[in-house]
Coordinates of C-alpha atoms in Angstrom, one line a residue:
X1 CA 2.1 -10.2 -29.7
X2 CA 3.8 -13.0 -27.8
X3 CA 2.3 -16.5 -28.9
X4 CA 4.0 -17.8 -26.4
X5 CA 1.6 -16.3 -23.3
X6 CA -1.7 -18.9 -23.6
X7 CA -2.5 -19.0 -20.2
X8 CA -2.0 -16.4 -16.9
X9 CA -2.4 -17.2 -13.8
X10 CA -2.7 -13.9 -11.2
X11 CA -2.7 -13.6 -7.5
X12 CA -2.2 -11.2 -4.5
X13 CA 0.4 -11.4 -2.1
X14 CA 1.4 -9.5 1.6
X15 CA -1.1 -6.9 2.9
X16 CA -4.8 -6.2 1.2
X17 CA -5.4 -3.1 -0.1
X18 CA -8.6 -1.6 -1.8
X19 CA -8.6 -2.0 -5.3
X20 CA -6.7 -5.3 -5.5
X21 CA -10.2 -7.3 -6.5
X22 CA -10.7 -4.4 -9.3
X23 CA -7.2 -4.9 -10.6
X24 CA -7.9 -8.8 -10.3
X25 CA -10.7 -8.2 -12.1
X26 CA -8.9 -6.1 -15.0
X27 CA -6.5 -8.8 -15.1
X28 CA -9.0 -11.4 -15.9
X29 CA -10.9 -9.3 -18.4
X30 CA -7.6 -8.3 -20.0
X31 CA -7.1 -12.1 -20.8
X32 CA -10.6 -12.7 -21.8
X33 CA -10.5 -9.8 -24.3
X34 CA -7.0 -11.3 -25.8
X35 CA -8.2 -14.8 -26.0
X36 CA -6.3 -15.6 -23.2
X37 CA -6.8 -18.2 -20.4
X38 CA -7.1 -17.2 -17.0
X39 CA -6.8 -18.8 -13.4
X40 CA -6.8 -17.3 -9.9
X41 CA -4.2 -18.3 -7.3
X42 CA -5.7 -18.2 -3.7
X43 CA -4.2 -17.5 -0.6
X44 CA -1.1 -15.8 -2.1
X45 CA 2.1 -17.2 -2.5
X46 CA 1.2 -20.2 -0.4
X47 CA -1.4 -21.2 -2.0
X48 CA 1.0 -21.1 -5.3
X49 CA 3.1 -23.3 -3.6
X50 CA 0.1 -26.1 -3.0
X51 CA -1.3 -25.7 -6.3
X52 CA -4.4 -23.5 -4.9
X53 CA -5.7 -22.9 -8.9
X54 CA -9.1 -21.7 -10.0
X55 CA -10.1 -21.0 -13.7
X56 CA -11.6 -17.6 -13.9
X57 CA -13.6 -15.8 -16.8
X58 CA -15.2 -12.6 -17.7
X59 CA -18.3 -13.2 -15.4
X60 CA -16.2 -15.2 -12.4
X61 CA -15.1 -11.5 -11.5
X62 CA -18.3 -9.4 -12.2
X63 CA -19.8 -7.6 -9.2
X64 CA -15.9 -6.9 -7.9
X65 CA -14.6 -3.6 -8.8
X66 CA -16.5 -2.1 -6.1
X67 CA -15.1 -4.4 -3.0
X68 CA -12.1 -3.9 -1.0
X69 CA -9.8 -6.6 -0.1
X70 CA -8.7 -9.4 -2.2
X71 CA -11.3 -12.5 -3.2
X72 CA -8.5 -14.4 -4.6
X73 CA -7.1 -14.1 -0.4
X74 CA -3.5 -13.2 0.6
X75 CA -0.9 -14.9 2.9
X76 CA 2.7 -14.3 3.5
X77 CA 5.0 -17.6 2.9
X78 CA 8.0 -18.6 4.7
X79 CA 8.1 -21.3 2.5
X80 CA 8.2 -19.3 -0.5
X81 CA 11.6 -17.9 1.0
X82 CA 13.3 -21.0 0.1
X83 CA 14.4 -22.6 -3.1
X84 CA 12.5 -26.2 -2.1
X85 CA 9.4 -23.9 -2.0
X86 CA 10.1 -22.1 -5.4
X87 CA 10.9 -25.1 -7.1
X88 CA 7.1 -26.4 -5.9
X89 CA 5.6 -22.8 -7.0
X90 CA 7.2 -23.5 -10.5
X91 CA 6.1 -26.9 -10.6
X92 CA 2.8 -26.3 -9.5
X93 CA 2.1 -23.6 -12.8
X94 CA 3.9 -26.0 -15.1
X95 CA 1.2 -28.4 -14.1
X96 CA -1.4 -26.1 -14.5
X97 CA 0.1 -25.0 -17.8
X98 CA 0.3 -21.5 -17.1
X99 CA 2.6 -19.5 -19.2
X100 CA 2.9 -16.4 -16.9
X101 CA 2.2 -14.9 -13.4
X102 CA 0.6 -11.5 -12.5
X103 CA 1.3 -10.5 -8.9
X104 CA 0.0 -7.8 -7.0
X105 CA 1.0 -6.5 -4.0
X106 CA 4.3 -4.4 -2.5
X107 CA 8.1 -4.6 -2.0
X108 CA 8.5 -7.8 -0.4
X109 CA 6.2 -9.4 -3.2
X110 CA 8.3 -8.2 -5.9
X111 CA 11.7 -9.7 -4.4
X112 CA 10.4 -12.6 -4.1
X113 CA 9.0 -12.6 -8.1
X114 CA 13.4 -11.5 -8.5
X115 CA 14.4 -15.0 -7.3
X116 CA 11.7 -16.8 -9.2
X117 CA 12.5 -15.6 -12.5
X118 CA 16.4 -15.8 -11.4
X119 CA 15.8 -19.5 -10.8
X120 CA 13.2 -20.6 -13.1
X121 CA 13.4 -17.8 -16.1
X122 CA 9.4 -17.9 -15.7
X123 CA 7.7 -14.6 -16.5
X124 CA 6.5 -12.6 -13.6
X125 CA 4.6 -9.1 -14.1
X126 CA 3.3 -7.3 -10.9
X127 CA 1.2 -4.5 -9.7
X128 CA 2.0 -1.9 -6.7
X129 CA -0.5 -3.2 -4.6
X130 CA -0.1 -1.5 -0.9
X131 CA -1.7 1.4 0.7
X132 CA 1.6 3.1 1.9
X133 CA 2.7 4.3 -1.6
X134 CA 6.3 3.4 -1.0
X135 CA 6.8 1.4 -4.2
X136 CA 9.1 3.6 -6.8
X137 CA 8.3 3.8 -10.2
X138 CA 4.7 4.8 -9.9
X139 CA 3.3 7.9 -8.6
X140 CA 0.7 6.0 -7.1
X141 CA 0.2 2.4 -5.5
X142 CA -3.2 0.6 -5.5
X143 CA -5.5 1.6 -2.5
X144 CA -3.1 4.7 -1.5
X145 CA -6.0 7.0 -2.4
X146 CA -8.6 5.0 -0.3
X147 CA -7.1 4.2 3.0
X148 CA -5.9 8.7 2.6
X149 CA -9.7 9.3 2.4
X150 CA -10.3 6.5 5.6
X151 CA -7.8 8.3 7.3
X152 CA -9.2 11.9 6.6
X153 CA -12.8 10.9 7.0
X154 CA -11.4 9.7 10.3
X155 CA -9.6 12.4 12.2
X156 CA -12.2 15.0 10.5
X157 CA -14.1 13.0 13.3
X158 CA -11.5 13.0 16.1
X159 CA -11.3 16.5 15.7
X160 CA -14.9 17.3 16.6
X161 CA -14.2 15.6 20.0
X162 CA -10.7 17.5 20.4
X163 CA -12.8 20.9 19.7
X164 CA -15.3 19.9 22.4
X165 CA -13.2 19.1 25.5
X166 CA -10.1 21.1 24.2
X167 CA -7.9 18.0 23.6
X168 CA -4.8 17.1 22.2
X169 CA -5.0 14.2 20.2
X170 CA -2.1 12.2 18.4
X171 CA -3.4 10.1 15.9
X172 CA -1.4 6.6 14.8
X173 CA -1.8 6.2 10.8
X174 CA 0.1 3.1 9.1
X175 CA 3.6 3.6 7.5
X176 CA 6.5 1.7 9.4
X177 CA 8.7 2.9 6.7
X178 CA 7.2 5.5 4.7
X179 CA 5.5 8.9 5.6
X180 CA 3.3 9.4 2.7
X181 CA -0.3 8.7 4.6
X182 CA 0.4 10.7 7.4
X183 CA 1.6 13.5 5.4
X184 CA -0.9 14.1 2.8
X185 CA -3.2 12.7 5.3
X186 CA -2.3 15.4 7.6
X187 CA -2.1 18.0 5.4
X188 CA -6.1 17.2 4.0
X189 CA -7.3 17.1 7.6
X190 CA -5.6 20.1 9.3
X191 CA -3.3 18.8 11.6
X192 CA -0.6 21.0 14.2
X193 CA 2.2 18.5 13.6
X194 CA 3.0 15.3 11.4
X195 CA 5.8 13.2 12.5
X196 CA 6.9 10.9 10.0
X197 CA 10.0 8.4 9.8
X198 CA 12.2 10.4 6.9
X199 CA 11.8 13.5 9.5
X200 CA 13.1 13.3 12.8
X201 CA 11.0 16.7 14.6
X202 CA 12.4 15.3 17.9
X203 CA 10.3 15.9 21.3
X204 CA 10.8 18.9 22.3
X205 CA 10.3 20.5 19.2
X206 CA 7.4 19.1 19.0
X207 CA 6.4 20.3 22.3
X208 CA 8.0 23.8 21.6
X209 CA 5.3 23.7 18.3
X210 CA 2.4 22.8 20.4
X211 CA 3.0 25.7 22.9
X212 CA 3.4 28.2 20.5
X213 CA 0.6 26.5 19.0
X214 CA -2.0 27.0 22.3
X215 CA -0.5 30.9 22.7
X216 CA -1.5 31.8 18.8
X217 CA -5.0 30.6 20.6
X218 CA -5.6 27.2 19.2
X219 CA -7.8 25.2 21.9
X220 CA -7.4 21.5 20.6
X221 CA -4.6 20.2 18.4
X222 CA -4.4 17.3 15.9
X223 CA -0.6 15.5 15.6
X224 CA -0.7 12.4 13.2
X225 CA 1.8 10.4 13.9
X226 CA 3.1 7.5 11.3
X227 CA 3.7 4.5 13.1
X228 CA 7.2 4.4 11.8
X229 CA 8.3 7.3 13.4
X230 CA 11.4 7.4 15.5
X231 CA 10.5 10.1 18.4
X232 CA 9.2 7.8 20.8
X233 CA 9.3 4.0 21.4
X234 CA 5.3 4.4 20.5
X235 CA 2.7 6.9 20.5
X236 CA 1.8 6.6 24.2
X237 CA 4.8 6.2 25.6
X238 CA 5.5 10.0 23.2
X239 CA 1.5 10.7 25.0
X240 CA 3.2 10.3 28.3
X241 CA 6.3 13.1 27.4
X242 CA 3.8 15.3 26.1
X243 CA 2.0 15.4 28.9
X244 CA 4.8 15.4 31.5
X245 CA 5.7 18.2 29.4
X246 CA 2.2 19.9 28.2
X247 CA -0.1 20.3 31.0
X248 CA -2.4 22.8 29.3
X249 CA -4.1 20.1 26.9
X250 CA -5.7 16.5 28.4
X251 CA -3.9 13.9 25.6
X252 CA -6.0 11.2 23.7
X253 CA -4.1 8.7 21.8
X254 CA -6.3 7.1 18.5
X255 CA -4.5 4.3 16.6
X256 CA -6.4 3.3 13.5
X257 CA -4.7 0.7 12.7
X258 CA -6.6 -1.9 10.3
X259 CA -9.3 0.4 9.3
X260 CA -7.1 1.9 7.1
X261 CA -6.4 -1.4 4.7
X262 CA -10.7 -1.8 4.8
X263 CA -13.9 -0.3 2.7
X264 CA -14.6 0.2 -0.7
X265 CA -11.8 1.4 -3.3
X266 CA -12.3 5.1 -4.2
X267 CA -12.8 5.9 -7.7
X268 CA -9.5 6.8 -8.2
X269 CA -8.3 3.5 -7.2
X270 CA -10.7 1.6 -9.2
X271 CA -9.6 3.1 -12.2
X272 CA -5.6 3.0 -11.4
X273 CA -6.2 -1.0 -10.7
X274 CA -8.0 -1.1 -13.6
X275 CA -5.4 0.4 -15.9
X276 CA -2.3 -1.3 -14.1
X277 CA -4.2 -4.5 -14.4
X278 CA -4.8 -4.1 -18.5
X279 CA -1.2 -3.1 -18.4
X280 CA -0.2 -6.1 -16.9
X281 CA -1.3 -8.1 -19.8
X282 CA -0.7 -5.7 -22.3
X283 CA 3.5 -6.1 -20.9
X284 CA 3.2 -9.9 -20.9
X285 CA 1.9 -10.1 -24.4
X286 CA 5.0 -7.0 -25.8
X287 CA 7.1 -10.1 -24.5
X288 CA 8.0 -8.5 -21.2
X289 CA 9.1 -9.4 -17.8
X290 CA 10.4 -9.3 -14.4
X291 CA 8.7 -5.8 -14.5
X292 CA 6.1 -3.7 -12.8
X293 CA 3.5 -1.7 -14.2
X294 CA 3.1 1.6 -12.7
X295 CA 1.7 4.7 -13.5
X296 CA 4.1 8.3 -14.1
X297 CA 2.6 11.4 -15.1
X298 CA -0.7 9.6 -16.1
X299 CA 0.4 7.4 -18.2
X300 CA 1.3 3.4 -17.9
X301 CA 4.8 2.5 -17.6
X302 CA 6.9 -0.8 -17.0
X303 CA 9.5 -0.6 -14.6
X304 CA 11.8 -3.1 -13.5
X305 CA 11.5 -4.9 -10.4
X306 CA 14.9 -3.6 -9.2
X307 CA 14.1 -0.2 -9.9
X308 CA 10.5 -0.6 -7.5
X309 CA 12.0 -1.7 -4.7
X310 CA 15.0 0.0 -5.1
X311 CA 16.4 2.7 -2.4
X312 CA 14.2 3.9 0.5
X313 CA 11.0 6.3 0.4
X314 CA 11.7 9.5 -0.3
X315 CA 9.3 12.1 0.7
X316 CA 8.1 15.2 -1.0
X317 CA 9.9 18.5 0.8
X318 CA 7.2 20.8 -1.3
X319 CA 4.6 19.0 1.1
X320 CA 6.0 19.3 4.5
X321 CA 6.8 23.0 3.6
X322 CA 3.2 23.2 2.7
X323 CA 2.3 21.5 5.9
X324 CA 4.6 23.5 7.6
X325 CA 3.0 26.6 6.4
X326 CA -0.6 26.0 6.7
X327 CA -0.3 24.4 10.6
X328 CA 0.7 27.9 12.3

């Protein structure tokens, strides 16, 4: 065990995602459990930069695991992007006396957490915290599961309107640079066509797919589009083409946006935060750092920083075989 580690500090940094208060909340039990001293950082990196501390305990994170969104709050820092602003992040936890830092959240947390320990040799531990699972070195990121299950409980819904009025309806998911929502998402809800960024279908495929599509006999047809994708400028300006081009269906264009980062963490992610989060101490007191605790083949690993935000997302093939399969 490292001696050294007497007090953690933990916060959550770029875009909320369910299950960040239930790995919060492992975090701080973690450190209660070893004896350890705990305080939360609000509003993200910014607020590590003012010196935004609270001491936490077992109970200050009790009725938690089943909330979505982050307590501690979560803000994006320019200021955090310079070395003036690091130097008053470091100074702020050596006045605080904390001995190490537990960050959750996604790529753009974890670069910055590089610098940090580049410049101030401080250790840094973080958790993937960000629905679009596009973090490597983990099969799965903390509220991935929930914001599929949002999005499936969702166009399970659009789809009962597209079945009534024989509608075509392209549905926005999140994923500027990574497909994995709106594939798996597709695939669990039955749509026609998934366009994704790592798989340019181009237009008039896609229209050529929906035409064969309406002859097979199909009345109404589900696309779910991932914001990220390259086929049109944005969805309705691709709504327009289909149209222009697809006179037999009446187009609908649903963007869910937000929704998708909202509502209570599904089991699955409750238990994943709650596992990365004891993993997170678990690293710090082994002695390690500038690492991130993921999860491969069910079992807790720590993988360098460079290695999770190394490379671009690559998808699955298997799946858009299978969804190319199961959409005739």
């Amino acid at each position: 065990m490292n001696t050294e580690i007497k007090k953690v500090a933990v916060l959550t940094s770029g875009g909320d995602s369910p299950g960040m208060n239930a790995a919060i909340r492992a975090v701080v039990r973690a450190c209660a459990y070893h004896q350890l001293e705990c305080v939360g950082v609000y509003r993200g990196l910014q607020g590590l930069i003012e010196g935004d501390f609270k001491q936490l305990d077992a109970r200050s994170v009790k009725n938690l695991i089943n909330r979505g969104g982050t307590f501690l709050k979560s803000a994006r820092s320019k200021e955090f992007r310079t070395k003036e602003g690091r130097q008053k992040a470091y100074d702020a936890l050596r006045k605080e006396k904390v001995d190490a830092l537990v960050v959750i959240g996604g790529d753009g947390t974890f670069a910055g957490a590089i610098v940090f320990n580049e410049e101030h040799n401080f250790p840094v531990v973080g958790l993937p915290g960000t629905i679009d699972n596009d973090i490597n070195g983990t099969d799965f990121t903390i509220g991935y599961d929930t914001a599929l299950n949002t999005v499936v409980e969702a166009i399970d819904k659009i789809r009962d309107t597209a079945n009534s009025h024989n509608r075509l309806f392209l549905v926005e998911v999140m994923g500027r640079d990574a497909g994995d929502i709106a594939l798996n998402a597709g695939i669990g809800a039955g749509a026609e066509e998934i366009l994704i960024p790592e798989q340019n279908l181009g237009r008039e495929r896609l229209v050529s797919s929906l035409k064969r599509s309406k002859k097979s006999g199909k009345t109404s047809s589900i696309v779910v589009v991932a914001e990220g994708d390259q086929i049109g400028k944005n969805i309705f300006e691709l709504a327009k083409y289909i149209e222009d081009h697809l006179q037999e269906y009446e187009v609908r264009v649903t963007v869910l946006g937000h929704i998708q980062r909202g509502g209570a963490p599904s089991c699955y992610d409750r238990v994943l935060a709650s596992r990365l989060g004891v993993g997170a101490i678990d690293a710090l007191l082994r002695g390690e750092r500038d690492v991130m605790i993921g999860l491969v083949h069910n079992k807790v690993v720590s993988v360098p920083f460079t290695e999770a935000i190394k490379g671009t997302n690559v998808i699955d093939e298997e799946l858009i075989r299978v969804a190319d399969i199961t959409s005739i």
